[in-house]
XYZ file of C-alpha atoms in Angstrom:
533
model
C -21.770 8.211 2.367
C -19.520 5.241 2.501
C -19.585 2.955 5.226
C -17.693 3.837 8.182
C -17.120 0.531 9.987
C -14.446 0.054 12.700
C -11.076 0.755 12.420
C -8.618 -1.580 14.102
C -4.802 -0.486 14.193
C -2.142 -3.014 14.322
C 1.443 -1.128 15.243
C 4.700 -3.001 14.174
C 7.378 -4.821 15.780
C 8.800 -3.856 19.518
C 11.930 -5.676 19.650
C 13.217 -4.862 23.147
C 11.638 -5.301 26.510
C 12.171 -1.357 26.549
C 10.275 -0.986 23.078
C 7.511 -2.874 24.356
C 6.949 -0.860 27.594
C 7.283 2.075 25.464
C 4.343 0.997 23.269
C 2.026 -0.233 26.569
C 2.661 3.233 27.597
C 1.171 4.961 24.078
C -2.534 4.596 24.543
C -2.480 4.689 20.682
C 0.633 2.825 19.836
C 1.917 5.529 17.444
C -1.256 5.807 15.464
C -1.665 9.749 17.165
C 2.245 10.773 16.066
C 2.066 13.151 13.111
C 4.978 15.178 10.967
C 6.212 18.422 10.287
C 8.656 17.568 7.596
C 8.668 16.663 4.126
C 11.064 15.541 1.750
C 10.095 17.515 -2.079
C 13.454 15.838 -3.272
C 15.355 12.941 -2.528
C 18.594 14.230 -1.430
C 18.857 14.361 2.278
C 21.517 17.180 2.485
C 18.333 19.525 1.198
C 16.509 21.187 3.864
C 12.985 19.326 4.491
C 10.132 21.531 3.630
C 7.474 22.468 6.326
C 4.107 20.283 5.781
C 1.947 19.838 9.022
C 0.175 16.356 9.355
C -1.754 16.087 12.651
C -1.655 12.035 12.364
C -4.014 9.493 11.252
C -5.888 9.451 14.726
C -6.698 13.247 14.439
C -7.393 13.296 10.563
C -9.918 10.602 10.972
C -11.575 11.969 14.209
C -11.838 15.605 12.635
C -12.726 14.620 8.951
C -14.876 11.387 9.247
C -15.742 11.625 12.903
C -14.198 8.169 14.094
C -13.890 8.170 17.734
C -11.178 6.031 20.100
C -13.313 3.630 22.914
C -11.604 3.967 25.875
C -13.347 4.823 28.864
C -12.524 5.617 32.484
C -9.038 4.672 31.744
C -10.274 1.256 30.086
C -9.954 -0.526 26.976
C -12.495 -2.685 26.118
C -10.956 -5.919 26.417
C -10.780 -4.869 29.866
C -13.562 -6.871 31.675
C -14.352 -3.776 33.749
C -14.677 -1.678 30.794
C -18.037 0.332 30.990
C -19.447 2.591 27.915
C -20.152 5.841 27.989
C -23.019 8.007 29.345
C -25.153 10.571 27.631
C -26.012 14.131 29.138
C -28.499 12.933 31.710
C -25.778 10.264 33.186
C -27.617 6.923 31.063
C -24.857 4.594 29.995
C -25.305 4.407 26.055
C -24.628 0.448 25.219
C -22.020 -0.280 22.709
C -19.484 1.645 20.920
C -20.338 3.127 17.064
C -19.196 1.603 13.928
C -17.205 4.921 13.323
C -14.654 3.680 16.111
C -10.918 3.550 16.209
C -9.622 0.676 18.087
C -5.936 -0.109 18.883
C -4.842 -3.782 19.138
C -2.775 -3.743 22.280
C -0.803 -6.946 22.095
C 2.454 -6.001 23.245
C 1.014 -5.296 26.354
C 1.369 -9.088 27.800
C 4.671 -8.477 26.218
C 6.264 -5.421 28.323
C 7.308 -5.846 31.775
C 4.753 -2.709 32.889
C 1.518 -4.113 32.131
C 2.764 -8.024 31.695
C 5.678 -10.189 32.054
C 8.251 -8.785 29.873
C 8.224 -12.012 27.274
C 8.025 -11.772 23.844
C 5.092 -14.107 21.996
C 4.862 -16.211 18.949
C 3.053 -14.464 16.078
C 0.152 -17.022 16.140
C -0.707 -15.818 19.821
C -1.186 -11.931 18.430
C -3.391 -13.595 15.681
C -5.416 -14.957 18.334
C -5.930 -12.155 19.977
C -6.624 -10.165 16.788
C -9.373 -12.880 16.429
C -11.064 -12.092 20.275
C -10.693 -8.276 19.767
C -12.331 -8.480 16.459
C -15.289 -10.833 17.940
C -15.527 -8.118 21.381
C -15.887 -5.144 18.462
C -18.535 -6.744 17.243
C -20.402 -7.522 20.069
C -20.103 -4.131 20.987
C -20.964 -2.523 17.887
C -24.439 -4.642 17.471
C -25.172 -3.252 21.319
C -25.051 -0.045 20.246
C -28.165 2.304 18.732
C -27.418 5.527 16.675
C -29.233 8.390 17.545
C -31.664 8.566 14.701
C -31.270 4.678 13.609
C -31.898 0.960 14.337
C -28.913 -1.192 16.003
C -26.872 -3.225 13.164
C -27.375 -6.352 12.299
C -24.989 -9.483 12.947
C -24.470 -10.148 9.542
C -23.788 -6.452 8.327
C -20.937 -5.577 10.707
C -17.555 -5.349 9.062
C -14.018 -3.878 10.350
C -11.020 -2.614 8.296
C -7.647 -3.569 9.345
C -5.071 -1.153 9.172
C -1.232 -1.857 9.913
C 2.161 -1.080 10.161
C 5.228 -2.823 9.475
C 4.567 -6.569 11.599
C 1.300 -5.542 12.292
C 0.666 -6.562 8.886
C 1.703 -9.979 9.445
C -0.418 -10.403 12.551
C -2.992 -9.740 10.347
C -2.097 -12.010 7.573
C -1.563 -14.681 9.976
C -5.116 -14.221 11.389
C -6.210 -14.212 8.193
C -4.427 -17.368 6.412
C -5.345 -19.686 9.175
C -6.870 -22.744 7.910
C -7.837 -23.780 11.227
C -11.290 -22.652 10.721
C -11.318 -21.131 14.701
C -11.337 -17.794 13.284
C -14.111 -18.214 10.921
C -16.625 -15.735 12.309
C -13.663 -12.945 12.648
C -12.241 -13.357 9.407
C -15.607 -13.097 7.681
C -15.811 -9.550 9.119
C -12.900 -8.135 7.694
C -13.769 -5.689 4.814
C -10.663 -4.303 4.133
C -6.478 -4.836 5.117
C -4.811 -1.754 4.664
C -1.029 -2.425 5.129
C 2.300 0.482 5.589
C 5.497 -0.899 5.129
C 4.818 -4.689 6.143
C 7.824 -7.201 4.912
C 5.361 -9.077 3.438
C 8.378 -11.162 1.544
C 10.571 -10.846 5.056
C 13.442 -9.153 6.111
C 16.919 -9.153 4.254
C 20.019 -7.782 6.034
C 23.143 -7.449 3.956
C 21.399 -9.684 0.899
C 20.594 -12.587 3.389
C 17.202 -13.417 4.899
C 16.984 -12.662 8.977
C 17.982 -16.361 9.988
C 15.300 -18.913 11.279
C 17.616 -19.792 14.255
C 17.470 -15.931 15.771
C 14.530 -16.899 17.933
C 15.295 -14.007 20.844
C 12.509 -11.457 20.596
C 10.630 -13.467 17.937
C 13.122 -11.999 15.536
C 12.968 -15.075 13.108
C 9.141 -14.023 12.547
C 10.733 -12.466 9.365
C 12.624 -15.096 8.422
C 10.876 -16.871 5.086
C 10.835 -20.596 6.537
C 8.956 -19.619 9.796
C 6.435 -16.997 7.804
C 5.907 -19.803 5.406
C 4.881 -21.797 8.255
C 2.403 -19.493 10.252
C 1.406 -18.011 6.761
C 0.198 -21.678 6.082
C 2.000 -21.353 2.860
C 4.061 -24.593 2.613
C 2.158 -25.996 -0.474
C 1.837 -22.736 -2.336
C 5.107 -20.993 -1.989
C 7.615 -23.319 -4.125
C 5.196 -22.673 -6.878
C 6.313 -18.961 -6.668
C 10.029 -19.292 -5.932
C 9.736 -20.048 -1.986
C 8.380 -16.140 -2.052
C 5.847 -15.815 1.196
C 4.223 -12.264 -0.321
C 1.286 -14.451 -0.913
C -2.238 -14.396 0.435
C -5.004 -16.891 -0.977
C -7.942 -15.672 -2.060
C -10.003 -17.625 -0.170
C -8.242 -15.930 2.757
C -9.249 -12.559 1.668
C -10.234 -11.075 -1.730
C -6.981 -9.481 -3.050
C -9.212 -6.474 -4.376
C -9.614 -5.255 -1.029
C -6.157 -5.197 0.021
C -3.795 -2.400 -0.200
C 0.004 -2.006 0.386
C 1.620 1.583 1.197
C 5.192 1.094 0.251
C 7.962 3.323 1.554
C 11.059 4.218 -0.620
C 13.052 6.573 1.737
C 16.153 4.678 3.313
C 18.111 8.131 4.008
C 15.933 9.159 6.565
C 15.646 5.981 8.640
C 17.818 6.537 11.650
C 17.522 3.252 13.778
C 21.271 2.559 15.306
C 22.269 5.769 14.320
C 21.615 4.693 10.373
C 23.239 1.520 10.872
C 20.444 -0.345 9.716
C 19.456 1.219 6.829
C 23.140 0.695 5.542
C 22.851 -3.334 6.169
C 19.675 -3.253 4.598
C 20.689 -1.125 1.335
C 19.209 0.571 -1.327
C 15.686 -0.189 -2.921
C 14.377 0.163 1.011
C 12.455 2.223 3.331
C 15.679 1.785 5.775
C 14.116 -1.735 6.856
C 12.084 -3.307 4.463
C 13.020 -3.882 0.875
C 10.628 -2.840 -1.685
C 10.501 -5.446 -3.365
C 9.451 -7.605 0.112
C 6.679 -4.727 0.735
C 3.717 -5.577 -1.635
C 1.416 -8.578 -1.649
C 0.083 -10.736 -4.406
C -3.144 -12.443 -4.109
C -3.304 -16.427 -5.454
C -6.741 -17.600 -7.152
C -7.464 -21.261 -6.478
C -5.522 -22.231 -10.065
C -2.251 -20.733 -8.350
C -2.786 -17.389 -10.871
C -1.340 -14.146 -9.308
C -3.724 -11.536 -8.617
C -2.002 -8.021 -8.237
C -2.822 -6.155 -5.117
C -3.360 -2.394 -5.056
C 0.131 -0.632 -4.310
C 1.414 2.617 -3.701
C 4.845 4.240 -3.559
C 5.771 7.218 -0.929
C 9.230 8.779 -0.532
C 8.999 7.893 3.216
C 11.175 5.723 5.850
C 9.946 3.140 7.945
C 9.631 4.939 10.760
C 10.648 8.261 12.457
C 10.158 12.187 11.706
C 9.790 10.840 7.622
C 8.007 7.883 8.204
C 5.401 6.474 6.578
C 2.761 6.238 9.211
C 2.811 9.628 10.232
C 2.418 10.930 6.340
C 0.284 13.328 4.333
C 0.661 10.865 1.823
C -0.102 7.660 3.214
C -3.088 9.027 5.012
C -4.901 9.785 1.664
C -4.301 6.451 0.012
C -5.827 5.016 3.516
C -8.827 6.998 3.424
C -9.270 6.861 -0.390
C -9.066 3.134 -0.166
C -11.406 3.140 2.452
C -13.976 5.569 1.720
C -13.248 6.598 -1.829
C -15.390 6.768 -5.108
C -12.888 5.411 -8.112
C -10.096 3.071 -8.768
C -7.550 3.004 -11.431
C -5.057 0.403 -11.848
C -2.237 1.546 -14.002
C -0.131 -0.955 -16.239
C 1.787 -0.378 -18.782
C 2.058 -2.328 -21.833
C 5.427 -2.167 -24.322
C 4.720 -2.713 -27.891
C 8.398 -2.873 -29.098
C 11.780 -0.889 -28.047
C 14.199 0.243 -30.759
C 18.016 0.819 -29.942
C 20.701 2.693 -31.210
C 22.062 1.941 -34.442
C 25.501 0.447 -33.364
C 23.879 -1.564 -30.860
C 21.186 -3.125 -33.172
C 23.718 -3.728 -35.560
C 25.792 -5.272 -33.097
C 22.414 -7.881 -32.084
C 21.617 -8.401 -36.007
C 25.422 -10.013 -35.669
C 24.446 -12.231 -32.854
C 26.188 -10.441 -30.181
C 24.275 -10.785 -26.561
C 22.663 -7.918 -25.437
C 21.657 -7.113 -21.727
C 19.667 -3.976 -21.171
C 17.815 -3.129 -17.802
C 14.939 -0.583 -18.433
C 13.384 1.539 -15.445
C 9.739 2.885 -15.789
C 9.324 5.946 -13.348
C 5.635 6.899 -12.436
C 4.041 9.704 -10.221
C 0.229 10.458 -9.628
C -1.119 13.455 -8.233
C -4.522 14.946 -7.494
C -5.683 17.990 -8.765
C -4.886 21.371 -6.220
C -2.640 19.047 -3.844
C 0.912 19.492 -2.978
C 1.846 15.629 -2.441
C 1.637 12.479 -4.532
C -0.409 9.442 -4.674
C 2.813 7.218 -5.393
C 5.869 8.595 -6.519
C 8.125 5.786 -8.229
C 11.699 7.252 -9.238
C 15.005 5.892 -10.422
C 16.874 8.541 -8.043
C 14.832 7.022 -5.072
C 15.367 3.492 -6.237
C 11.666 2.844 -6.838
C 11.030 2.089 -10.311
C 9.829 -0.480 -12.111
C 12.184 -2.554 -13.829
C 12.642 -4.982 -16.882
C 15.097 -6.550 -19.126
C 15.905 -6.125 -22.531
C 14.707 -9.573 -22.918
C 11.099 -9.131 -20.915
C 10.402 -6.449 -23.469
C 11.291 -8.237 -26.791
C 9.768 -11.511 -25.442
C 6.870 -13.469 -27.370
C 5.317 -14.024 -24.151
C 3.717 -10.864 -24.038
C 2.952 -10.671 -20.435
C 6.504 -10.043 -19.611
C 5.751 -6.744 -21.679
C 3.047 -5.783 -19.052
C 4.574 -3.737 -16.126
C 2.030 -2.716 -12.825
C 3.000 0.791 -12.104
C 0.431 1.470 -9.474
C -3.012 1.806 -8.178
C -4.646 5.297 -7.496
C -8.238 5.562 -5.506
C -9.894 8.877 -6.133
C -12.654 10.947 -3.735
C -15.143 13.067 -4.642
C -14.428 14.518 -0.812
C -10.772 15.829 -1.822
C -11.962 17.715 -4.881
C -10.449 21.746 -4.713
C -13.265 23.044 -6.851
C -16.855 22.944 -8.170
C -15.496 20.742 -10.893
C -17.851 17.529 -10.963
C -14.885 15.874 -12.455
C -12.435 13.995 -10.446
C -8.729 15.048 -11.960
C -5.544 13.823 -11.097
C -2.200 14.218 -12.762
C 0.286 11.249 -13.768
C 3.999 11.567 -15.372
C 5.224 8.488 -16.722
C 9.051 7.962 -18.102
C 11.152 5.120 -19.511
C 14.644 5.874 -19.019
C 17.729 5.239 -21.694
C 19.329 1.771 -20.441
C 23.054 0.992 -19.722
C 23.736 -1.128 -23.100
C 26.023 -3.963 -22.414
C 27.221 -5.866 -25.628
C 28.904 -9.232 -24.986
C 29.608 -8.085 -21.220
C 31.101 -5.075 -22.667
C 29.512 -0.989 -21.551
C 29.162 0.721 -24.832
C 29.486 4.571 -23.477
C 29.411 6.112 -26.809
C 25.558 5.326 -27.045
C 24.825 6.433 -23.538
C 23.988 9.665 -21.877
C 22.950 9.128 -18.325
C 19.458 9.892 -17.000
C 17.941 10.392 -20.280
C 14.615 9.303 -21.418
C 13.168 6.889 -23.946
C 10.291 8.327 -23.049
C 8.359 11.330 -21.031
C 5.130 12.448 -20.822
C 2.523 14.245 -18.350
C -1.352 13.610 -18.815
C -4.221 14.963 -17.392
C -6.767 12.539 -16.465
C -10.462 13.700 -15.463
C -13.053 11.248 -14.600
C -16.531 12.675 -14.522
C -19.482 10.850 -12.625
C -23.146 10.932 -13.820
C -25.132 13.248 -12.580
C -26.564 12.718 -9.106
C -30.287 13.099 -10.972
C -29.267 9.662 -13.243
C -26.982 7.893 -11.055
C -26.820 4.679 -13.317
C -25.901 6.667 -16.238
C -22.087 6.353 -17.812
C -19.342 7.896 -16.294
C -16.639 9.900 -18.659
C -13.183 10.005 -18.721
C -10.785 12.008 -21.010
C -7.308 11.744 -20.826
C -4.445 13.068 -22.967
C -0.278 13.576 -22.730
C 0.386 17.714 -22.168
C 2.510 17.760 -24.782
C 0.136 16.610 -27.559
C -2.735 18.850 -26.583
C -4.871 17.743 -29.833
C -4.895 14.379 -29.033
C -7.165 14.125 -26.114
C -9.245 10.695 -25.941
C -13.047 10.565 -24.523
C -14.741 7.763 -23.798
C -18.159 6.923 -21.773
C -17.757 4.231 -19.330
C -20.788 2.328 -18.509
C -20.542 0.244 -15.173
C -22.969 -3.036 -14.898
C -22.965 -5.642 -12.567
C -21.810 -7.704 -15.718
C -19.256 -5.129 -16.447
C -17.794 -3.810 -12.983
C -14.822 -2.163 -14.117
C -13.752 -0.759 -17.778
C -9.896 -0.250 -19.092
C -9.274 2.935 -21.205
C -5.169 2.946 -22.763
C -3.354 6.009 -23.520
C -0.855 5.218 -26.357
C 2.432 6.653 -26.825
C 5.361 6.284 -29.733
C 9.002 7.774 -29.589
C 9.833 6.998 -33.006
C 13.175 8.171 -33.065
C 16.260 5.690 -31.739
C 16.383 4.324 -28.960
C 12.436 4.796 -28.613
C 9.798 2.840 -27.288
C 5.708 2.319 -28.219
C 3.301 1.106 -26.025
C 0.314 2.240 -23.912
C -0.789 2.990 -20.223
C -3.570 1.274 -19.542
C -6.383 2.206 -17.117
C -8.351 -0.159 -15.511
C -11.404 2.154 -14.268
C -13.829 0.878 -11.515
C -16.450 2.287 -8.871
C -15.143 1.993 -5.293
C -17.861 1.427 -2.878
């Protein structure tokens, strides 16, 4: 059984006193909210399907035996908090490791439990530090019915955050003063839902720094650069702030869940989504919702990311979704991690466009790459990137024909698989992935060429079945096996043994494709596979 460390949930931004009051009045700050609605199609005019998702809180308690820590109307940060008792009325010291703790950082900012004043995000980071140390103390006090107390050096916790909650977590993790060192060392994984890691943009402009009312400038990049301690690093990355140094946290232990459904974000009767624009979840732009790790040499490290057709919040919100929950629990407790990249070897053009380029005319073309992945037997996607939902990966023709091969590599997504999620007795962990490269608009010398354009067509589209078979329980150190192939090419299945060792913790497998007609594309999907936990 994977480790079940305490989960600390950090909710998102509450702007007004009324919103902070609503938050303070909710014991679980939204982590207890479920949904019965699911959009299988991107058209809002179509009726949604019924799909009951009970809430992250309910599912974690029923499936993984997590429990909350409230006792006698008190939170563990309250001085008068006392532990529960057993059947004989004897106190049970501490809290179990498999506890869900809500970081109630808006209580003081409400006027029902506090003074009604908003705080600076650095104060919230300090509060998170204090909460982690309190949880550590309580967990170390707890003795399981059939076991020993946890040792201090073994204590870890998971941070799970929505929206601004992810920035609170980062302000804590990226603090360089040293005062949070003990608590920071205990954070094992960070999962963020729809966090504006690179700030919030409205009408194409970043939230202004002078907008200090209710700390709205928390999402201004200049302000973020300061409280995330990125003033030295950010200029090396075009002043972006979606960066976390590896000294703050191992980028491989971070997951970003990105929402892509702006149409169902109903705040201010839809005005907010209109101002934020396409390519967003209604509040946070897709390009601003993921993270990059940065090593000591300032080399970027891709953080695990998945995409779902959910809005920032509401009936179709991202936290209260099956898709995000499945990514959460597979990231925390799963068995296999697969990072998927596209590598483009060559691009071919329509004959008339190719002739124009040979004559020295300037070609502009933007390529879109769609990707979806779903585990066997399930009705939802672990990741879903589609052009019609403004969420494909994009590259220019110049990128894909560059001599710099790194520009031809496109990150698509990361998938975590779990033995617990299997639907049959087959030992293999199986999922399906669909990849498509869309035909671009060809613009030659700034003129669109309609005679070679067919809207919505593909340079290549294929669906592949991927089977990852672990070794038998009697030989856990033996090799895994991966088999994969395009459904459209049933005779070309690739099978490869994967032997993972301490010196070789991950193995790469390639699935080639080649559309030889013009226009066409040739390349491969590269899967980096590694056991998780």
